[in-house]
Coordinates of C-alpha atoms in Angstrom, one line a residue:
X708 CA -163.7 -147.6 153.9
X709 CA -162.9 -149.6 150.8
X710 CA -163.6 -152.8 152.6
X711 CA -166.9 -151.6 153.8
X712 CA -167.9 -150.3 150.4
X713 CA -167.1 -153.7 148.9
X714 CA -169.0 -155.4 151.6
X715 CA -172.0 -153.2 151.0
X716 CA -171.8 -153.8 147.2
X717 CA -171.9 -157.5 147.8
X718 CA -174.9 -157.0 150.1
X719 CA -176.7 -155.1 147.4
X720 CA -175.9 -157.9 144.9
X721 CA -177.8 -160.3 147.1
X722 CA -175.0 -161.8 149.2
X723 CA -176.5 -161.5 152.7
X724 CA -173.3 -162.6 154.5
X725 CA -170.2 -161.8 152.5
X726 CA -167.0 -163.5 153.5
X727 CA -163.5 -162.1 153.6
X728 CA -162.8 -163.9 150.3
X729 CA -165.8 -162.3 148.7
X730 CA -164.7 -158.8 149.7
X731 CA -161.1 -159.6 148.5
X732 CA -162.6 -160.7 145.1
X733 CA -164.5 -157.4 144.7
X734 CA -161.4 -155.3 145.7
X735 CA -159.0 -157.3 143.5
X736 CA -161.4 -156.9 140.5
X737 CA -160.6 -153.2 140.5
X738 CA -156.9 -153.5 141.4
X739 CA -157.1 -152.9 145.1
X740 CA -155.2 -155.0 147.7
X741 CA -157.2 -155.8 150.8
X742 CA -155.7 -155.1 154.3
X743 CA -156.1 -158.4 156.1
X744 CA -156.3 -157.0 159.6
X745 CA -159.0 -154.4 158.7
X746 CA -160.9 -156.8 156.6
X747 CA -161.0 -159.4 159.4
X748 CA -162.1 -156.8 161.9
X749 CA -164.9 -155.7 159.6
X750 CA -166.1 -159.3 159.0
X751 CA -166.2 -159.9 162.7
X752 CA -168.1 -156.7 163.5
X753 CA -170.7 -157.4 160.8
X754 CA -171.1 -161.1 161.3
X755 CA -174.7 -162.1 161.8
X756 CA -176.0 -158.6 161.5
X757 CA -178.6 -157.4 158.9
X758 CA -177.1 -154.6 156.7
X759 CA -180.5 -152.8 156.3
X760 CA -181.0 -152.6 160.0
X761 CA -177.4 -151.3 160.5
X762 CA -178.0 -148.6 157.9
X763 CA -181.3 -147.6 159.5
X764 CA -179.7 -147.4 163.0
X765 CA -176.8 -145.3 161.6
X766 CA -179.2 -143.0 159.8
X767 CA -181.1 -142.4 163.0
X768 CA -177.8 -141.6 164.9
X769 CA -176.7 -139.2 162.2
X770 CA -180.1 -137.4 162.3
X771 CA -179.3 -136.3 165.9
X772 CA -175.9 -134.9 165.0
X773 CA -175.9 -131.1 164.5
X774 CA -174.9 -130.3 160.9
X775 CA -173.9 -126.7 161.6
X776 CA -176.3 -125.0 159.2
X777 CA -176.8 -121.9 161.2
X778 CA -173.4 -121.5 162.9
X779 CA -171.8 -119.3 160.2
X780 CA -174.1 -116.3 160.8
X781 CA -173.5 -116.2 164.5
X782 CA -169.7 -116.2 164.1
X783 CA -169.9 -113.3 161.6
X784 CA -172.1 -111.4 164.0
X785 CA -169.8 -111.9 166.9
X786 CA -166.8 -110.7 164.8
X787 CA -168.7 -107.6 163.7
X788 CA -169.8 -106.9 167.3
X789 CA -166.2 -107.2 168.5
X790 CA -164.9 -104.8 165.9
X791 CA -167.6 -102.2 166.8
X792 CA -166.9 -102.5 170.5
X793 CA -163.2 -101.8 170.2
X794 CA -160.6 -101.0 167.6
X795 CA -158.1 -103.4 169.1
X796 CA -159.9 -106.5 167.9
X797 CA -159.8 -105.2 164.3
X798 CA -156.2 -104.3 164.6
X799 CA -155.3 -107.7 165.9
X800 CA -157.0 -109.4 163.0
X801 CA -155.1 -107.5 160.3
X802 CA -151.6 -109.0 160.9
X803 CA -153.1 -112.5 160.9
X804 CA -154.6 -111.9 157.4
X805 CA -151.2 -110.8 156.1
X806 CA -149.5 -113.9 157.4
X807 CA -152.1 -116.1 155.6
X808 CA -151.4 -114.2 152.3
X809 CA -147.6 -115.0 152.7
X810 CA -148.4 -118.7 153.1
X811 CA -150.6 -118.8 150.0
X812 CA -147.8 -117.3 147.9
X813 CA -145.4 -120.1 148.8
X814 CA -147.9 -122.9 148.0
X815 CA -146.7 -123.6 144.4
X816 CA -143.1 -124.0 145.4
X817 CA -141.9 -123.6 141.8
X818 CA -144.0 -126.3 140.2
X819 CA -147.6 -126.5 139.0
X820 CA -150.2 -129.1 139.4
X821 CA -149.8 -130.4 135.8
X822 CA -146.0 -130.1 135.4

């Protein structure tokens, strides 16, 4: 991802065909070492392609991906329907909640975030 970000920054800066050395220069300017294998693969994949066209194609593909905006309500409705239909479903859920509480209490393991 860092290689792609550097490549895109170079594109925004006017470099229509950034080289591996250009990307390395951007990354090294902020103290990041480039991964040669990933960088070479990125350069080969993007060679000769227009960045604006690639971004537009990607945006169109993402527009068709469901974002899950309405999925939460249906899940809650199904859970409520299951509990109303039989008491067993509600009884099975209670032990699972207790297990999760135990896991949460062990999270700090004796030290804090800023210790």
